PDB file of C-alpha atoms in Angstrom:
ATOM      1  CA  MET A   1      21.702 -73.663 -14.404  1.00 85.00           C
ATOM      2  CA  ARG A   2      24.000 -76.780 -14.545  1.00 87.00           C
ATOM      3  CA  ARG A   3      24.962 -76.403 -17.933  1.00 90.00           C
ATOM      4  CA  PHE A   4      25.376 -72.463 -17.578  1.00 92.00           C
ATOM      5  CA  LEU A   5      28.048 -73.360 -15.095  1.00 92.00           C
ATOM      6  CA  LEU A   6      29.855 -75.623 -16.812  1.00 93.00           C
ATOM      7  CA  VAL A   7      30.259 -73.658 -19.882  1.00 94.00           C
ATOM      8  CA  LEU A   8      31.653 -70.880 -17.480  1.00 95.00           C
ATOM      9  CA  ALA A   9      33.784 -73.213 -15.864  1.00 94.00           C
ATOM     10  CA  TYR A  10      35.373 -74.518 -19.077  1.00 95.00           C
ATOM     11  CA  LEU A  11      35.375 -70.950 -20.787  1.00 96.00           C
ATOM     12  CA  ALA A  12      37.576 -69.783 -17.555  1.00 95.00           C
ATOM     13  CA  ILE A  13      40.002 -73.107 -17.996  1.00 95.00           C
ATOM     14  CA  TRP A  14      40.374 -73.017 -21.686  1.00 95.00           C
ATOM     15  CA  SER A  15      41.346 -69.150 -21.616  1.00 94.00           C
ATOM     16  CA  THR A  16      44.235 -69.798 -19.536  1.00 94.00           C
ATOM     17  CA  PRO A  17      46.340 -70.432 -22.503  1.00 95.00           C
ATOM     18  CA  PHE A  18      45.398 -67.593 -24.202  1.00 95.00           C
ATOM     19  CA  GLN A  19      45.987 -65.270 -21.096  1.00 95.00           C
ATOM     20  CA  VAL A  20      49.528 -67.105 -20.525  1.00 96.00           C
ATOM     21  CA  GLY A  21      50.275 -66.053 -24.340  1.00 96.00           C
ATOM     22  CA  ILE A  22      49.664 -62.445 -23.604  1.00 95.00           C
ATOM     23  CA  VAL A  23      51.869 -62.232 -21.069  1.00 96.00           C
ATOM     24  CA  LEU A  24      54.770 -63.993 -22.629  1.00 97.00           C
ATOM     25  CA  TRP A  25      54.190 -61.493 -25.497  1.00 96.00           C
ATOM     26  CA  ALA A  26      54.077 -58.924 -23.425  1.00 95.00           C
ATOM     27  CA  LEU A  27      57.176 -59.806 -21.602  1.00 96.00           C
ATOM     28  CA  VAL A  28      58.999 -60.117 -25.066  1.00 96.00           C
ATOM     29  CA  VAL A  29      58.023 -56.509 -25.724  1.00 95.00           C
ATOM     30  CA  VAL A  30      59.548 -55.609 -22.464  1.00 95.00           C
ATOM     31  CA  LEU A  31      62.688 -57.391 -22.772  1.00 95.00           C
ATOM     32  CA  SER A  32      62.881 -55.840 -26.601  1.00 95.00           C
ATOM     33  CA  THR A  33      61.687 -52.508 -26.360  1.00 93.00           C
ATOM     34  CA  ASP A  34      62.767 -49.603 -23.558  1.00 93.00           C
ATOM     35  CA  ALA A  35      59.382 -49.995 -22.086  1.00 92.00           C
ATOM     36  CA  THR A  36      59.192 -51.861 -18.483  1.00 93.00           C
ATOM     37  CA  ILE A  37      56.604 -53.966 -16.812  1.00 94.00           C
ATOM     38  CA  LEU A  38      54.682 -51.173 -15.098  1.00 94.00           C
ATOM     39  CA  SER A  39      55.157 -48.259 -18.380  1.00 95.00           C
ATOM     40  CA  LEU A  40      53.648 -50.792 -20.881  1.00 94.00           C
ATOM     41  CA  THR A  41      49.762 -50.544 -20.106  1.00 95.00           C
ATOM     42  CA  ASN A  42      46.982 -52.000 -21.581  1.00 96.00           C
ATOM     43  CA  ASP A  43      46.529 -49.030 -23.450  1.00 96.00           C
ATOM     44  CA  ILE A  44      49.959 -48.957 -24.832  1.00 95.00           C
ATOM     45  CA  PHE A  45      50.129 -52.429 -25.565  1.00 96.00           C
ATOM     46  CA  VAL A  46      46.825 -53.123 -27.309  1.00 95.00           C
ATOM     47  CA  SER A  47      46.883 -49.322 -29.363  1.00 95.00           C
ATOM     48  CA  GLU A  48      50.426 -50.497 -30.596  1.00 95.00           C
ATOM     49  CA  TYR A  49      50.115 -54.722 -31.112  1.00 94.00           C
ATOM     50  CA  LEU A  50      46.520 -55.013 -31.926  1.00 94.00           C
ATOM     51  CA  PRO A  51      45.110 -51.441 -33.118  1.00 94.00           C
ATOM     52  CA  LYS A  52      41.986 -53.223 -35.062  1.00 94.00           C
ATOM     53  CA  PHE A  53      41.007 -54.514 -31.624  1.00 94.00           C
ATOM     54  CA  TYR A  54      41.794 -51.410 -29.945  1.00 95.00           C
ATOM     55  CA  MET A  55      39.388 -49.668 -31.737  1.00 95.00           C
ATOM     56  CA  PHE A  56      36.517 -51.808 -31.261  1.00 95.00           C
ATOM     57  CA  ILE A  57      37.182 -52.369 -27.552  1.00 95.00           C
ATOM     58  CA  LYS A  58      38.356 -49.321 -26.309  1.00 95.00           C
ATOM     59  CA  PRO A  59      34.842 -47.568 -27.033  1.00 95.00           C
ATOM     60  CA  LEU A  60      32.955 -50.501 -26.113  1.00 96.00           C
ATOM     61  CA  THR A  61      34.591 -50.634 -22.566  1.00 95.00           C
ATOM     62  CA  TYR A  62      33.940 -46.676 -21.830  1.00 95.00           C
ATOM     63  CA  PHE A  63      30.166 -48.066 -22.784  1.00 96.00           C
ATOM     64  CA  ILE A  64      29.776 -50.602 -20.934  1.00 96.00           C
ATOM     65  CA  PHE A  65      31.981 -49.851 -17.548  1.00 95.00           C
ATOM     66  CA  PRO A  66      31.683 -46.397 -15.569  1.00 95.00           C
ATOM     67  CA  ASP A  67      34.499 -43.708 -16.697  1.00 95.00           C
ATOM     68  CA  VAL A  68      36.470 -44.052 -13.766  1.00 96.00           C
ATOM     69  CA  PHE A  69      36.516 -47.871 -14.012  1.00 96.00           C
ATOM     70  CA  ALA A  70      37.456 -47.971 -17.677  1.00 95.00           C
ATOM     71  CA  ASP A  71      40.155 -45.702 -17.392  1.00 96.00           C
ATOM     72  CA  PHE A  72      41.768 -47.847 -14.372  1.00 96.00           C
ATOM     73  CA  ILE A  73      41.386 -51.008 -16.475  1.00 95.00           C
ATOM     74  CA  TRP A  74      43.486 -49.343 -19.151  1.00 96.00           C
ATOM     75  CA  THR A  75      46.017 -47.520 -17.044  1.00 96.00           C
ATOM     76  CA  LEU A  76      46.796 -50.792 -15.556  1.00 96.00           C
ATOM     77  CA  PRO A  77      50.360 -52.543 -16.548  1.00 96.00           C
ATOM     78  CA  THR A  78      49.832 -55.318 -18.949  1.00 95.00           C
ATOM     79  CA  VAL A  79      51.911 -57.747 -17.469  1.00 95.00           C
ATOM     80  CA  ILE A  80      50.445 -57.848 -13.923  1.00 96.00           C
ATOM     81  CA  HIS A  81      47.140 -57.302 -14.863  1.00 96.00           C
ATOM     82  CA  GLN A  82      47.255 -60.491 -17.204  1.00 95.00           C
ATOM     83  CA  ILE A  83      48.883 -62.868 -14.930  1.00 96.00           C
ATOM     84  CA  LEU A  84      46.375 -61.776 -12.437  1.00 96.00           C
ATOM     85  CA  LYS A  85      43.387 -62.354 -15.004  1.00 95.00           C
ATOM     86  CA  ALA A  86      45.025 -65.869 -15.786  1.00 96.00           C
ATOM     87  CA  VAL A  87      45.256 -66.956 -12.342  1.00 97.00           C
ATOM     88  CA  VAL A  88      41.748 -65.711 -11.186  1.00 97.00           C
ATOM     89  CA  SER A  89      39.895 -67.117 -14.188  1.00 96.00           C
ATOM     90  CA  THR A  90      41.946 -70.677 -13.690  1.00 96.00           C
ATOM     91  CA  TRP A  91      41.067 -70.732 -10.141  1.00 97.00           C
ATOM     92  CA  LEU A  92      37.603 -69.829 -10.378  1.00 96.00           C
ATOM     93  CA  GLY A  93      36.977 -72.544 -13.443  1.00 95.00           C
ATOM     94  CA  LEU A  94      38.788 -75.086 -11.181  1.00 96.00           C
ATOM     95  CA  TRP A  95      36.449 -74.269  -8.433  1.00 96.00           C
ATOM     96  CA  LEU A  96      33.222 -74.343 -10.270  1.00 94.00           C
ATOM     97  CA  LEU A  97      33.764 -77.041 -12.328  1.00 94.00           C
ATOM     98  CA  PRO A  98      33.183 -79.753  -9.404  1.00 94.00           C
ATOM     99  CA  ILE A  99      30.340 -77.610  -8.087  1.00 92.00           C
ATOM    100  CA  ALA A 100      28.685 -78.226 -11.785  1.00 90.00           C
ATOM    101  CA  LYS A 101      29.394 -81.432 -12.037  1.00 91.00           C
ATOM    102  CA  GLY A 102      27.831 -82.276  -8.883  1.00 89.00           C
ATOM    103  CA  MET A 103      24.582 -80.266  -9.348  1.00 85.00           C
ATOM    104  CA  PRO A 104      21.464 -82.727 -10.481  1.00 85.00           C
ATOM    105  CA  GLU A 105      20.829 -82.540 -14.215  1.00 81.00           C
ATOM    106  CA  LYS A 106      17.046 -81.248 -15.195  1.00 76.00           C
ATOM    107  CA  LYS A 107      14.844 -83.697 -16.965  1.00 72.00           C
ATOM    108  CA  LEU A 108      12.654 -82.624 -19.582  1.00 65.00           C
ATOM    109  CA  ALA A 109       9.530 -84.247 -19.500  1.00 60.00           C
TER     110      ALA A 109
END
């Protein structure tokens, strides 16, 4: 369990620069096009700027999540969604890291 929590914590912390990069990329798109922060949804952003990823990930989200929840995720504004994801995942990683490091290690016999 300790190893799983450590991997999860480090993954949450290390993914922050990528999420901040997507936020900055979306802000550049907002500043350089007619799109606004609220009109640039995940669906529009990913379909226009990452089409190969979009072809793979959109059907997968509808397979994993209920259709209503997948629709909700795809209609969220990209900038706001990514900022919230970055803050929450960084907080989660920083919260889990000391907990996982404080857990006793299992010794194999």
